[in-house]
Coordinates of C-alpha atoms in Angstrom, one line a residue:
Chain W
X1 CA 3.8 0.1 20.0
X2 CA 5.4 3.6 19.2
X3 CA 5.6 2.6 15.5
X4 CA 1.9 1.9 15.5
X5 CA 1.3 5.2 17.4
X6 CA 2.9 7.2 14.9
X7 CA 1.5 5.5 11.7
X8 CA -2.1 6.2 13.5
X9 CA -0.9 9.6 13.7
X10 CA -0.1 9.4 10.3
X11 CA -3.0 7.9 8.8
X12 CA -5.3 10.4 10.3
X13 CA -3.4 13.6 9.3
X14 CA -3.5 12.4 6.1
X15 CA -7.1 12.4 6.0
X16 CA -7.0 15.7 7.9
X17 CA -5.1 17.3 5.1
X18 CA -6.9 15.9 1.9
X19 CA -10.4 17.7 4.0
X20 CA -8.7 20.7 4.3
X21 CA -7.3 21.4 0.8
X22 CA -10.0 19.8 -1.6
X23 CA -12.0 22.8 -1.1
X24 CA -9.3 25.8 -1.8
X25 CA -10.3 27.8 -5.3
X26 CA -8.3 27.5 -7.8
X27 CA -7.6 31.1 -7.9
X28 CA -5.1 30.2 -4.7
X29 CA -3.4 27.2 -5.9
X30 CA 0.0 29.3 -6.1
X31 CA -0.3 30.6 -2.8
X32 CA -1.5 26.9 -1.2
X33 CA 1.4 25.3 -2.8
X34 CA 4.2 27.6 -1.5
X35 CA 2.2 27.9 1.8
X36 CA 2.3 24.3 2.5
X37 CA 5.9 24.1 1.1
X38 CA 6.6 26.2 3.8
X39 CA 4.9 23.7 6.7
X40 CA 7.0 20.9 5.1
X41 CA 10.1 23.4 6.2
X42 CA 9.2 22.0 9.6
X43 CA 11.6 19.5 9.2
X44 CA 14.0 22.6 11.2
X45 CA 12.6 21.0 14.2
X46 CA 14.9 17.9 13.6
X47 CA 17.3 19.3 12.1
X48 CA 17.5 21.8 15.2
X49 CA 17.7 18.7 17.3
X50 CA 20.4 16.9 15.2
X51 CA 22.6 19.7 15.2
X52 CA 22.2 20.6 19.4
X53 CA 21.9 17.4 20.9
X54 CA 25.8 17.2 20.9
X55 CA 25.8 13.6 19.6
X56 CA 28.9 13.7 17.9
X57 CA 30.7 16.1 15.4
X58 CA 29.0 14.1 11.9
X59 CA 25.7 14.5 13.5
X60 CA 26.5 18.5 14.5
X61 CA 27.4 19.3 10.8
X62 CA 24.9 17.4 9.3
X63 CA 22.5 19.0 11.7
X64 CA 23.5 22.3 11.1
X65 CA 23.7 22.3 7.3
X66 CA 20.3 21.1 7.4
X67 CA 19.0 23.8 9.7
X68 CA 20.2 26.3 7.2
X69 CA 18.3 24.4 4.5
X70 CA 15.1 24.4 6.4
X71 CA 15.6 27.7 7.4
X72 CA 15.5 28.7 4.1
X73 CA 12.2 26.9 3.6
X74 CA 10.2 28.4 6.0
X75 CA 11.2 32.2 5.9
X76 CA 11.6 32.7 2.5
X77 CA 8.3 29.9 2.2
X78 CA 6.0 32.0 4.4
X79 CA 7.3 35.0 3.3
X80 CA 6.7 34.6 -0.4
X81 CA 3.4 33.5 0.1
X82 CA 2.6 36.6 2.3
X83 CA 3.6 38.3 -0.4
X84 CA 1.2 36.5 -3.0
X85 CA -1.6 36.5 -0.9
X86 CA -1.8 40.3 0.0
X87 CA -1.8 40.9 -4.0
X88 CA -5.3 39.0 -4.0
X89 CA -7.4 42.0 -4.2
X90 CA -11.2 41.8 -4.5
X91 CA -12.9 44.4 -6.6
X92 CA -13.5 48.4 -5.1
X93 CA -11.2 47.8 -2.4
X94 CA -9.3 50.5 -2.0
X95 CA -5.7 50.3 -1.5
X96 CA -6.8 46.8 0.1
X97 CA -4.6 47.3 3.4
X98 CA -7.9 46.0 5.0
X99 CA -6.8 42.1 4.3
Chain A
X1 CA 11.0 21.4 29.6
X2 CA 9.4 18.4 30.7
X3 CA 8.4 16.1 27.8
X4 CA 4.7 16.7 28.1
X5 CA 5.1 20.5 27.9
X6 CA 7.1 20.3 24.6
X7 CA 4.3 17.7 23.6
X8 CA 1.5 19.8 24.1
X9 CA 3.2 23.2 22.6
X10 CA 3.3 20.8 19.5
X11 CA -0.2 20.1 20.1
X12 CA -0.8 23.8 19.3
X13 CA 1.1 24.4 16.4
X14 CA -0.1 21.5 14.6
X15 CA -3.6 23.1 15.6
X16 CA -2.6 26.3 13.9
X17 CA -0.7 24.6 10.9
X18 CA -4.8 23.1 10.0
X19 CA -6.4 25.8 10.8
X20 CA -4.1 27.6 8.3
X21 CA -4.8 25.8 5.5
X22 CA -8.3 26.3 6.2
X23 CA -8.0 29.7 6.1
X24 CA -6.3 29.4 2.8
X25 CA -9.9 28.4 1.4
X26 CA -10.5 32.0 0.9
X27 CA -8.5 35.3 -0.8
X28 CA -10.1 37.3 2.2
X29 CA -9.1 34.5 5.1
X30 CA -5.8 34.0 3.0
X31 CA -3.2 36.1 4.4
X32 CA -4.7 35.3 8.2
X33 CA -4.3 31.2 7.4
X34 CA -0.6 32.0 6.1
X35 CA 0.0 34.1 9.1
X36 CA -1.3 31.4 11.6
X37 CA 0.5 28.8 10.8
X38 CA 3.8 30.6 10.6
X39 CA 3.1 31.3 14.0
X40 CA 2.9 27.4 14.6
X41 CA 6.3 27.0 13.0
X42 CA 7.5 29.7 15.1
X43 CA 6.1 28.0 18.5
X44 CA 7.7 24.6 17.4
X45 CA 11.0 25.8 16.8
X46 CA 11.0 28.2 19.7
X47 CA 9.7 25.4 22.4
X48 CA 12.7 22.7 20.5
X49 CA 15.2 25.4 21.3
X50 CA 14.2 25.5 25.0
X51 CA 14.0 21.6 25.2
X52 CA 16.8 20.2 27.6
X53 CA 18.1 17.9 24.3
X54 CA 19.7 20.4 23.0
X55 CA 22.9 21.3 24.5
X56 CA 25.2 23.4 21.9
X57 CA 23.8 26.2 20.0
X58 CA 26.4 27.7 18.3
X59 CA 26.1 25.7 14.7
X60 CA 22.5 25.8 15.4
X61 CA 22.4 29.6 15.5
X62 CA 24.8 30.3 12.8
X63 CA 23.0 28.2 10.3
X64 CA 19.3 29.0 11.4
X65 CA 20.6 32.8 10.8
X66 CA 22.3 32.4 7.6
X67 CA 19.5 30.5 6.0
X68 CA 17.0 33.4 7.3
X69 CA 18.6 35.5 5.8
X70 CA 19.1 33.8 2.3
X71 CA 15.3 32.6 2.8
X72 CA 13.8 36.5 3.4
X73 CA 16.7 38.1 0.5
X74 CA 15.1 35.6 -2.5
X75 CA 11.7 36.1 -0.8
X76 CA 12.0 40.1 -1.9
X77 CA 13.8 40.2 -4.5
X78 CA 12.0 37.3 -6.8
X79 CA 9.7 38.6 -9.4
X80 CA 6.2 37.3 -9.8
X81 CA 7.1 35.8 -12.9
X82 CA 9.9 33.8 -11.3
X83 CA 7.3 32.5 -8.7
X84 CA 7.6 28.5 -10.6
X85 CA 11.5 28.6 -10.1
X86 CA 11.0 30.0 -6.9
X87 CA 8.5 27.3 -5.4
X88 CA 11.3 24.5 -7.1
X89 CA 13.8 26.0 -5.2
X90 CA 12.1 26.3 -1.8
X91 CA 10.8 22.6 -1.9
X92 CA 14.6 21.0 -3.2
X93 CA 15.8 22.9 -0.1
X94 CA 12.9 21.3 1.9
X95 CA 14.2 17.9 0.8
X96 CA 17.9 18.4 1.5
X97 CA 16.7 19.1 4.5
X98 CA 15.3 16.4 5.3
X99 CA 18.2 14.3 3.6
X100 CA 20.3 15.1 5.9
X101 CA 18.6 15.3 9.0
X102 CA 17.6 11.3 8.2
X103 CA 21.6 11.2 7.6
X104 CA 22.2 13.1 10.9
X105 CA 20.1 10.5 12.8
X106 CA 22.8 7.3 12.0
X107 CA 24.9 9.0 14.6
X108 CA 22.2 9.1 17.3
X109 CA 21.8 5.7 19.7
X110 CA 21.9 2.2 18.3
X111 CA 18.2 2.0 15.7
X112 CA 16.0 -0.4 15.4
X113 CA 15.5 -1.7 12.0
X114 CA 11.9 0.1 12.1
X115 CA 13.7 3.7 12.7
X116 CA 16.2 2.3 10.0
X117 CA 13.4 1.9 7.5
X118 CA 12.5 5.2 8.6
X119 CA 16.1 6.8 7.9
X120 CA 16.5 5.2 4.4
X121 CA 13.0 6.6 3.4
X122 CA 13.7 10.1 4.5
X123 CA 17.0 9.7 2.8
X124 CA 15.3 8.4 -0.5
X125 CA 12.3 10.5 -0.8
X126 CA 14.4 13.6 0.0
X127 CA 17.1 13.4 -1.9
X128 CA 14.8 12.9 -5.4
X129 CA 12.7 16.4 -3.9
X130 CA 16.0 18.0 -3.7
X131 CA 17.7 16.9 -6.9
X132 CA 14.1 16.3 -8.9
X133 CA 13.6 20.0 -7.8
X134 CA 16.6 21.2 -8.7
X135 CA 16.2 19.6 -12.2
X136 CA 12.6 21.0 -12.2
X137 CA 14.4 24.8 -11.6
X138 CA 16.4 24.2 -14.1
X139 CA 13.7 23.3 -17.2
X140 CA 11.4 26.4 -15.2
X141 CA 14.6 28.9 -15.6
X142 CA 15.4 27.0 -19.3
X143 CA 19.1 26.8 -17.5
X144 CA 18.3 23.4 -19.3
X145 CA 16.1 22.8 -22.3
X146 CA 12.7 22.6 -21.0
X147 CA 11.2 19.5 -23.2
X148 CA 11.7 16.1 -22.4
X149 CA 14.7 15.0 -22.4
X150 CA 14.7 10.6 -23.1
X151 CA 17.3 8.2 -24.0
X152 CA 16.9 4.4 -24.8
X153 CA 17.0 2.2 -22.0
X154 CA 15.7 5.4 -19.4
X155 CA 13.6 2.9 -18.1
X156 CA 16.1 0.1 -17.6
X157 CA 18.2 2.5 -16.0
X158 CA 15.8 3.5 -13.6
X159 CA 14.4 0.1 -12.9
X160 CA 18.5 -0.4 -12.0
X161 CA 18.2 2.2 -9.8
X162 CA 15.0 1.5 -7.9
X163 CA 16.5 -2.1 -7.6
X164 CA 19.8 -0.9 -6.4
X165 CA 18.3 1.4 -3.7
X166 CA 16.7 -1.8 -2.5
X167 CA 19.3 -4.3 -2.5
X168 CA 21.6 -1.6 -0.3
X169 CA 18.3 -0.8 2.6
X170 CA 17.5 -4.4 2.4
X171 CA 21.5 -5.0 3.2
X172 CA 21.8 -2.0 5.8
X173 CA 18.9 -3.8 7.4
X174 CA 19.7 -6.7 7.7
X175 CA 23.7 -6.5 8.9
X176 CA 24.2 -2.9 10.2
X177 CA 27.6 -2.7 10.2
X178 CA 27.4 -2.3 6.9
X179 CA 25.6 0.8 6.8
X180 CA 28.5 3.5 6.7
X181 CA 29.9 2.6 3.4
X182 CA 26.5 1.7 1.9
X183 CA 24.5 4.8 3.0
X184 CA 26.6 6.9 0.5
X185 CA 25.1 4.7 -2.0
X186 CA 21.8 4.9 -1.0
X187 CA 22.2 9.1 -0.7
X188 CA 24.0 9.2 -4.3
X189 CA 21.5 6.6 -6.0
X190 CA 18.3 8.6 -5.1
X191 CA 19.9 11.9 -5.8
X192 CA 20.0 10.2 -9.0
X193 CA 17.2 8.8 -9.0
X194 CA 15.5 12.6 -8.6
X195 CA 17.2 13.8 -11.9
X196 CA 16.2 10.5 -14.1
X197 CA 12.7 11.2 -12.6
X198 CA 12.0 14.7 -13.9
X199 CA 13.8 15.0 -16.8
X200 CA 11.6 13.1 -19.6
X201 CA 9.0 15.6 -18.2
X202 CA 8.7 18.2 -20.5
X203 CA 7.8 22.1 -19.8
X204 CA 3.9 22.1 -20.3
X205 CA 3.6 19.1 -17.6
X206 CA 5.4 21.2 -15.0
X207 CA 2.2 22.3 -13.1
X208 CA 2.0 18.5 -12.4
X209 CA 5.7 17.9 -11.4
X210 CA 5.3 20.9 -9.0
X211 CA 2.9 19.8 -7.3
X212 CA 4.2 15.9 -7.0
X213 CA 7.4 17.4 -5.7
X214 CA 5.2 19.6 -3.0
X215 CA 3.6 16.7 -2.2
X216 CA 7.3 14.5 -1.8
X217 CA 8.9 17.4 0.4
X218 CA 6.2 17.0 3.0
X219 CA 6.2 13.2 2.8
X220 CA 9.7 13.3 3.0
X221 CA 9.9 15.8 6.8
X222 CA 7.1 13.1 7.6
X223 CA 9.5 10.2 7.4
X224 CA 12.2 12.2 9.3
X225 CA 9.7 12.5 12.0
X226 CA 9.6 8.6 12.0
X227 CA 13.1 8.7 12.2
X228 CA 14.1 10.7 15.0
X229 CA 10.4 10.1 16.7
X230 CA 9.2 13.3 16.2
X231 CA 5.1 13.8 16.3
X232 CA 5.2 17.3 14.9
X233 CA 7.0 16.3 11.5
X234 CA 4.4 13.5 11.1
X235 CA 1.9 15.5 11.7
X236 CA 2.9 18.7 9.6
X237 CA 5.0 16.4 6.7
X238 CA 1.7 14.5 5.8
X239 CA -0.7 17.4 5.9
X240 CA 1.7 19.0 3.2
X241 CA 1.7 15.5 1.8
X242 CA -2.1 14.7 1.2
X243 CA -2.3 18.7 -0.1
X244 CA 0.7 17.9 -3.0
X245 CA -1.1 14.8 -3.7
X246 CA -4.5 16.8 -4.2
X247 CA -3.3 19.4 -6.2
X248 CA -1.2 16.6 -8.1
X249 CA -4.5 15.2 -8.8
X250 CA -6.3 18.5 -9.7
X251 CA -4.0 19.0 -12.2
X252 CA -4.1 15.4 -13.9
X253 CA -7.5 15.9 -14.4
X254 CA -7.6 18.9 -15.7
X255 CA -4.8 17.5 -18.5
X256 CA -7.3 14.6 -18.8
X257 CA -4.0 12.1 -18.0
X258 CA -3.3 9.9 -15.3
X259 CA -0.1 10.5 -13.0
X260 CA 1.9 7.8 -14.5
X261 CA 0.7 9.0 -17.9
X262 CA 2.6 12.2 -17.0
X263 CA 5.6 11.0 -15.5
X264 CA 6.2 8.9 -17.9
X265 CA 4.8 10.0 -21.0
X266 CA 8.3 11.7 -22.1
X267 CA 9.0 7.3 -23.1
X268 CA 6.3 6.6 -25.4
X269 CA 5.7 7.6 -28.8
X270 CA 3.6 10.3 -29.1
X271 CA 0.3 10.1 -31.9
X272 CA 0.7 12.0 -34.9
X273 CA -2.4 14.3 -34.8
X274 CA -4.7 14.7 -37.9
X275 CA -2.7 17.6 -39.9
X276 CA -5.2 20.9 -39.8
X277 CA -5.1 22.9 -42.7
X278 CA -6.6 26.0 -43.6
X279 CA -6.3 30.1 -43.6
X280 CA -4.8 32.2 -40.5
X281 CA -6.6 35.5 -40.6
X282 CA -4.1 38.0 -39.2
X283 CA -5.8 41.4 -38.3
X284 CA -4.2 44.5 -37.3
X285 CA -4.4 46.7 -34.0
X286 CA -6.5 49.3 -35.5
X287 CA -9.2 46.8 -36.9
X288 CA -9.0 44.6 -33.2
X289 CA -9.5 48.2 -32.0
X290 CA -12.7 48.5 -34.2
X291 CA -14.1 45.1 -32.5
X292 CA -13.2 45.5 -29.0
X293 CA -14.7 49.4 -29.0
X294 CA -18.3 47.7 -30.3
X295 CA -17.8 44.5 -27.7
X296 CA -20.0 44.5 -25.0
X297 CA -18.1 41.2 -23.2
X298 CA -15.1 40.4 -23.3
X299 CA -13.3 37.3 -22.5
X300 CA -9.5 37.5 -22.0
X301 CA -7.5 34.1 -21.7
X302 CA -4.1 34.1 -20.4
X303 CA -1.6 31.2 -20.8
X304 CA 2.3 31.1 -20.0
X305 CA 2.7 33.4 -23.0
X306 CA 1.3 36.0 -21.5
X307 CA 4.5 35.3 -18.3
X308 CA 7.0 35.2 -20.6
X309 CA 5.8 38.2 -22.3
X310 CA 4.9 39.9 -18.4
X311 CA 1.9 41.2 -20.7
X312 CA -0.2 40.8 -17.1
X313 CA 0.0 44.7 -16.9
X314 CA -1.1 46.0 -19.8
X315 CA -3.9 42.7 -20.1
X316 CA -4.9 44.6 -16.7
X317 CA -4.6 48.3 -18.7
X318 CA -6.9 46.8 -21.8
X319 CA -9.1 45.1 -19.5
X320 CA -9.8 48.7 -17.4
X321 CA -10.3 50.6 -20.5
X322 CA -12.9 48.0 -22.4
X323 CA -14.6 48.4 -18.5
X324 CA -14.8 52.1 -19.2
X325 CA -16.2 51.7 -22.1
X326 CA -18.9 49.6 -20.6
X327 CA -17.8 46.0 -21.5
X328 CA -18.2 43.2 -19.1
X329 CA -14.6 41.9 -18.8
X330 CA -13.6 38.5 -17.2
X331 CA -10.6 36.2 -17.1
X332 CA -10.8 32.5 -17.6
X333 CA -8.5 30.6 -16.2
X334 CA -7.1 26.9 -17.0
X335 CA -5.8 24.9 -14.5
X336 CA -3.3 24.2 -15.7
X337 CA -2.5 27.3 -17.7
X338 CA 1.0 28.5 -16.9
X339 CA 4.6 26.7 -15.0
X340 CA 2.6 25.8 -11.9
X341 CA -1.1 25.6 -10.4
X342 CA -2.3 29.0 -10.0
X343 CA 0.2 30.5 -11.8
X344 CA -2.0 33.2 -13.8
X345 CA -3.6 33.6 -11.0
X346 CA -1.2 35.2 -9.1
X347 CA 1.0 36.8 -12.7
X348 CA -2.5 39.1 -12.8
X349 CA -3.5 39.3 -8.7
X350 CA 0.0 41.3 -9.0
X351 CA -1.2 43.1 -11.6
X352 CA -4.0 44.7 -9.7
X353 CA -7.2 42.4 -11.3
X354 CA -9.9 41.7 -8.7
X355 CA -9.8 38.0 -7.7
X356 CA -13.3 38.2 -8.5
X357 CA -13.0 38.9 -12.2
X358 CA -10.7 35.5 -12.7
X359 CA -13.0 32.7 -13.4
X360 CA -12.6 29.0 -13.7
X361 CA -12.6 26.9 -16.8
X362 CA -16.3 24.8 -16.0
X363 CA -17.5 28.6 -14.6
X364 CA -17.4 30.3 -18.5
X365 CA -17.5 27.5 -20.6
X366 CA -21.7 27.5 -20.2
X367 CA -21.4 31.4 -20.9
X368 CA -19.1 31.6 -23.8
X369 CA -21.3 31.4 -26.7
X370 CA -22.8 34.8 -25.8
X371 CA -19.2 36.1 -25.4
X372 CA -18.3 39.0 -28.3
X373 CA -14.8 38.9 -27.7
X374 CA -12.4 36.2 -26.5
X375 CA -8.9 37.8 -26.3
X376 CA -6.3 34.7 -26.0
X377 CA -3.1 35.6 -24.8
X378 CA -0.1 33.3 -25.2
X379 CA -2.5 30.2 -25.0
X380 CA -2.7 27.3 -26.8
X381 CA -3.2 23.9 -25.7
X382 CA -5.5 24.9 -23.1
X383 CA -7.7 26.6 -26.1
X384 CA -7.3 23.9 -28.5
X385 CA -10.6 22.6 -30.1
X386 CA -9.0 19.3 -31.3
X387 CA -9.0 18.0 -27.7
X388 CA -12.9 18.4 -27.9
X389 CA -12.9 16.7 -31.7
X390 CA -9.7 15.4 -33.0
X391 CA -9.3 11.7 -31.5
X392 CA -6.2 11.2 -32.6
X393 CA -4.6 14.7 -31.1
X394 CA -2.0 13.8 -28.2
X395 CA -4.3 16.0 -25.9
X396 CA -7.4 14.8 -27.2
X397 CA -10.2 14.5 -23.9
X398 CA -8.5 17.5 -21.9
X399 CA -10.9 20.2 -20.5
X400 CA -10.4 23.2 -22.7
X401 CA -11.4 27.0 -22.7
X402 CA -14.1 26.7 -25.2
X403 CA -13.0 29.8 -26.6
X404 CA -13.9 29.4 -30.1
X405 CA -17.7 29.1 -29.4
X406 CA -17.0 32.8 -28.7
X407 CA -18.6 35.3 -31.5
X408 CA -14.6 36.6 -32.2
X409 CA -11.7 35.1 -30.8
X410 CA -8.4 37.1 -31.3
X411 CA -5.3 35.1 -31.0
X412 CA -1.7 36.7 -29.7
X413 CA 0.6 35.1 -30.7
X414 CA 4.5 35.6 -31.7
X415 CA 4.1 33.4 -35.4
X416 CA 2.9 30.8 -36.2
X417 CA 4.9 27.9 -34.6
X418 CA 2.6 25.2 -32.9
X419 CA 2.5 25.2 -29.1
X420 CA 4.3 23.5 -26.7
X421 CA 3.0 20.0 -27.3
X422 CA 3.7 20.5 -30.8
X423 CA -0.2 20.5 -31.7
X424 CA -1.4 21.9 -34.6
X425 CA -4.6 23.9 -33.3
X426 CA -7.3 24.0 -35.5
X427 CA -8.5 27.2 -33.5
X428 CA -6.4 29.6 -35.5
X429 CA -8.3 28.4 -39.3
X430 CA -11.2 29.0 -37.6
X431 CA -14.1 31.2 -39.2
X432 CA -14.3 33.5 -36.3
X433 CA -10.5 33.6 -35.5
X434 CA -8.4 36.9 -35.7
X435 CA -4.7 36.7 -35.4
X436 CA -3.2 39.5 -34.1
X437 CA 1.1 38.5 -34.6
X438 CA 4.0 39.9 -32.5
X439 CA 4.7 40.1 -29.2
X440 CA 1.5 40.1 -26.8
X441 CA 3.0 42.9 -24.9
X442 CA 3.1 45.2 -27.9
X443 CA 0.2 44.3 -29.6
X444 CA -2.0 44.8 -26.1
X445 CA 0.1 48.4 -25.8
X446 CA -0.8 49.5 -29.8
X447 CA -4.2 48.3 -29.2
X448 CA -4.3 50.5 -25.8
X449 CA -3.0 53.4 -28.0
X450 CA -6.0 53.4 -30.0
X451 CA -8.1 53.2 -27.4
X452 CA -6.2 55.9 -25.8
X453 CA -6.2 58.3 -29.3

């Protein structure tokens, strides 16, 4: 029953996501891509469990090594993209700290 | 933390990871969306932390800060035209991730064969992000040569492989005290499998591998959220999923070619295109001068030329002065112009042009004809009349700029060696064509001197 619950889960986000994104201009496809590279970085949350729940030294290592990897992900992930998106300037907008 | 409270704090961030991408639907919203759902990341790992599971936090600590700090370091100090290599490298750390959290979960209690599944497919589909990534860094960076690379029997081989990654998950399945020798099998074969994957892709397809990989990474955090039960990596892994897998899709179409077309296009024998012939008309910077002072709109069209040349600073310089000299000046964009979707986009955003001057391909195609200049900038396929009229060009049926329906086109361009794709473009013999050789950088700059003069 879990397994179902999950693939329903699944199924829907899917959908979910392909609404979302089918209507972003192509002027933010950069910015979209590293954005949502940054959201698959959520894999930390398992990896933070792996490497604290003290299930045995492999699964500590493991876990930890794949925090750091995640880690990387999202900060440097979120952070690049911040750093995209605040270049997107529209026209006349002067100095443009207003977005 | 009671389960329910760690549920619903999940609950929230996934809330704020969709309403993110929504916002991303708009330059204005942009930056807001991307804030939001950093947030939600934030709240998920914060309220895991806190969640009586985890008992030991020293590792955890110690990596989470190391890999913030790498994370914000190449963040800052990667330059916009590195942005391709940068994404890569992101999303093969992504899969790793997810690699080895699948790995990690063997250790946990006895599995089910269903969670097994699970673990093999986070195992698989992460390790060819990480290793297909890396590959892809390497072709984006030209660490490696960046066309396709093929030998004979590639596809045997990776049939092999494919097979072999079976035969071990069906075996792990099926007796699982097999699965600690065999599960360095299945991590070493789909590493593999990764590298076979991306390298008969050559450097002009990139946008398309980009996005594929985007696409993977998510999928595979959503299998590791089978794995170890986890709603929040479901939920989160297949929104990034079904967004790779549009953009994946965008950018087929805008090639004309279908996925597998792409990926493995790097196997078959490419058409020999009808040979063009005919007369380049190179013209200097003080008769493009002449031209561009009497134009009353221009067209400029940037391609990866224009990043390896980091012209997107003086295309902005040109652009302001033609303005000031009361030209209507615009940007059309291809999709697929550049290393990765959106990457002009962003090379001239950072070069201080209005969002609102960049226009898309189907936006100034109807408008070109009563275009008086169309400056092309380290372009080629994208502008390539034979995909409109040459059926037997390799890109024959892609979208293209129609830039030579423009009054004058000027072509930049370093000499005259054919394009990636190793088309002959019938756009340079054209009537209306002006090639202005060197490299774009300093032919924009000598043509900014005359304006300047």
């Amino acid at each position: 029953m879990e397994a179902v619950l999950l693939a329903f889960i699944l199924t829907l986000s899917v959908f979910l996501g392909f609404e979302l994104i089918a209507k972003v201009p192509a002027t933010l496809h950069t910015p979209l891509m590293s954005g949502a590279n940054a959201i698959s970085g959520i894999t930390v949350v398992g990896a933070i469990i792996a490497a604290g729940a003290d299930l045995g030294p492999w699964s500590t290592w493991l876990g930890a090594l794949a925090v750091f990897f995640a880690t990387v992900n999202v900060v440097g992930g979120y952070m690049v993209t911040d750093r995209m998106l605040s270049m997107f300037k529209k026209k006349d907008s002067t100095s443009g700290g207003d977005s | 933390m009671s389960i329910e409270v760690l549920g619903s704090v999940y609950i929230i961030s996934a809330i704020l990871f969709v309403f993110g991408l929504k916002l991303m639907s708009s330059p204005a919203t942009a930056v807001r969306g991307n804030m939001l759902s950093s947030v939600g990341m934030l709240m998920a790992v914060l309220i895991t932390l806190t969640s009586k599971e985890i008992l030991d936090y020293r590792y955890l600590a110690g990596a989470a800060v190391l890999g913030a700090v790498v994370g914000v370091i190449a963040a800052q100090r990667v330059a916009m035209t590195g942005m391709p290599e940068m994404v890569a490298l992101f999303n093969g750390s992504g899969g790793i991730a997810s690699l080895l959290v699948g790995w990690a979960a063997l250790y946990g209690q006895e599995s089910s064969s269903f969670t097994l599944v699970t673990i093999l497919l986070s195992i698989l589909i992460g390790g060819v992000t990480f290793s297909g990534s890396l590959v892809a860094w390497a072709k984006l960076s030209e660490t490696i040569g960046s066309g396709a690379m093929t030998f004979s029997g590639q596809r045997v081989v990776n049939i092999l492989l494919l097979l072999a990654l079976l035969a071990c998950s069906i075996a792990m399945v099926v007796d699982p005290g097999l699965t600690f020798p065999l599960v360095f099998v299945v991590i070493g074969l789909s590493i593999l499998l990764g590298v076979m994957a991306v390298i008969p892709i050559g450097g002009a397809d990139m946008p398309v591998v980009i996005s594929l990989l985007n696409s993977y990474s998510g999928l595979a955090a959503c299998a590791a959220g089978f794995a170890i039960n986890n709603t929040i990596l479901i939920v989160a892994g297949s929104l990034v999923g079904a967004a790779g897998l549009i953009l994946t899709n965008i950018m087929c179409k805008a090639m004309n070619r279908s996925l597998s077309n792409v990926l493995f296009s790097g196997f078959a024998a490419t058409t020999k295109a009808t040979k063009v012939e005919g007369e380049v008309k190179p013209i200097t910077a003080d008769d493009a001068y002449l031209i561009l002072e009497a134009a009353s709109s221009i067209v400029m069209v940037p391609g990866y030329g224009m990043a390896v040349a980091q012209a997107q600073h003086v295309v902005r310089e040109l652009g302001e002065l033609l303005e000031a000299n009361g030209a209507d000046v615009s940007y059309a964009i291809h999709p697929v112009a550049g290393r990765m979707p959106g990457h002009m986009n962003v090379l001239l955003a950072e070069a201080n042009v209005p969002y609102d001057q960049l226009i898309e391909m189907d936006e100034i195609n109807p408008r070109m004809e009563s275009v008086d200049v169309a400056i092309v900038i380290g372009a080629n396929d994208v502008v390539n009349p034979a995909a409109r009229e040459d059926e037997n060009s390799p890109i024959y049926g892609m979208p293209i700029i129609n830039v030579d329906y423009a009054r004058t086109v000027f072509v930049l361009k370093r000499s005259m060696a054919s394009g990636f794709s190793g088309v002959d473009n019938p756009l340079f013999f054209g009537e209306n064509t002006r090639m202005l050789f060197g490299d774009a950088k300093q032919s924009l700059s000598s043509v900014i001197a005359e304006f300047k003069s």
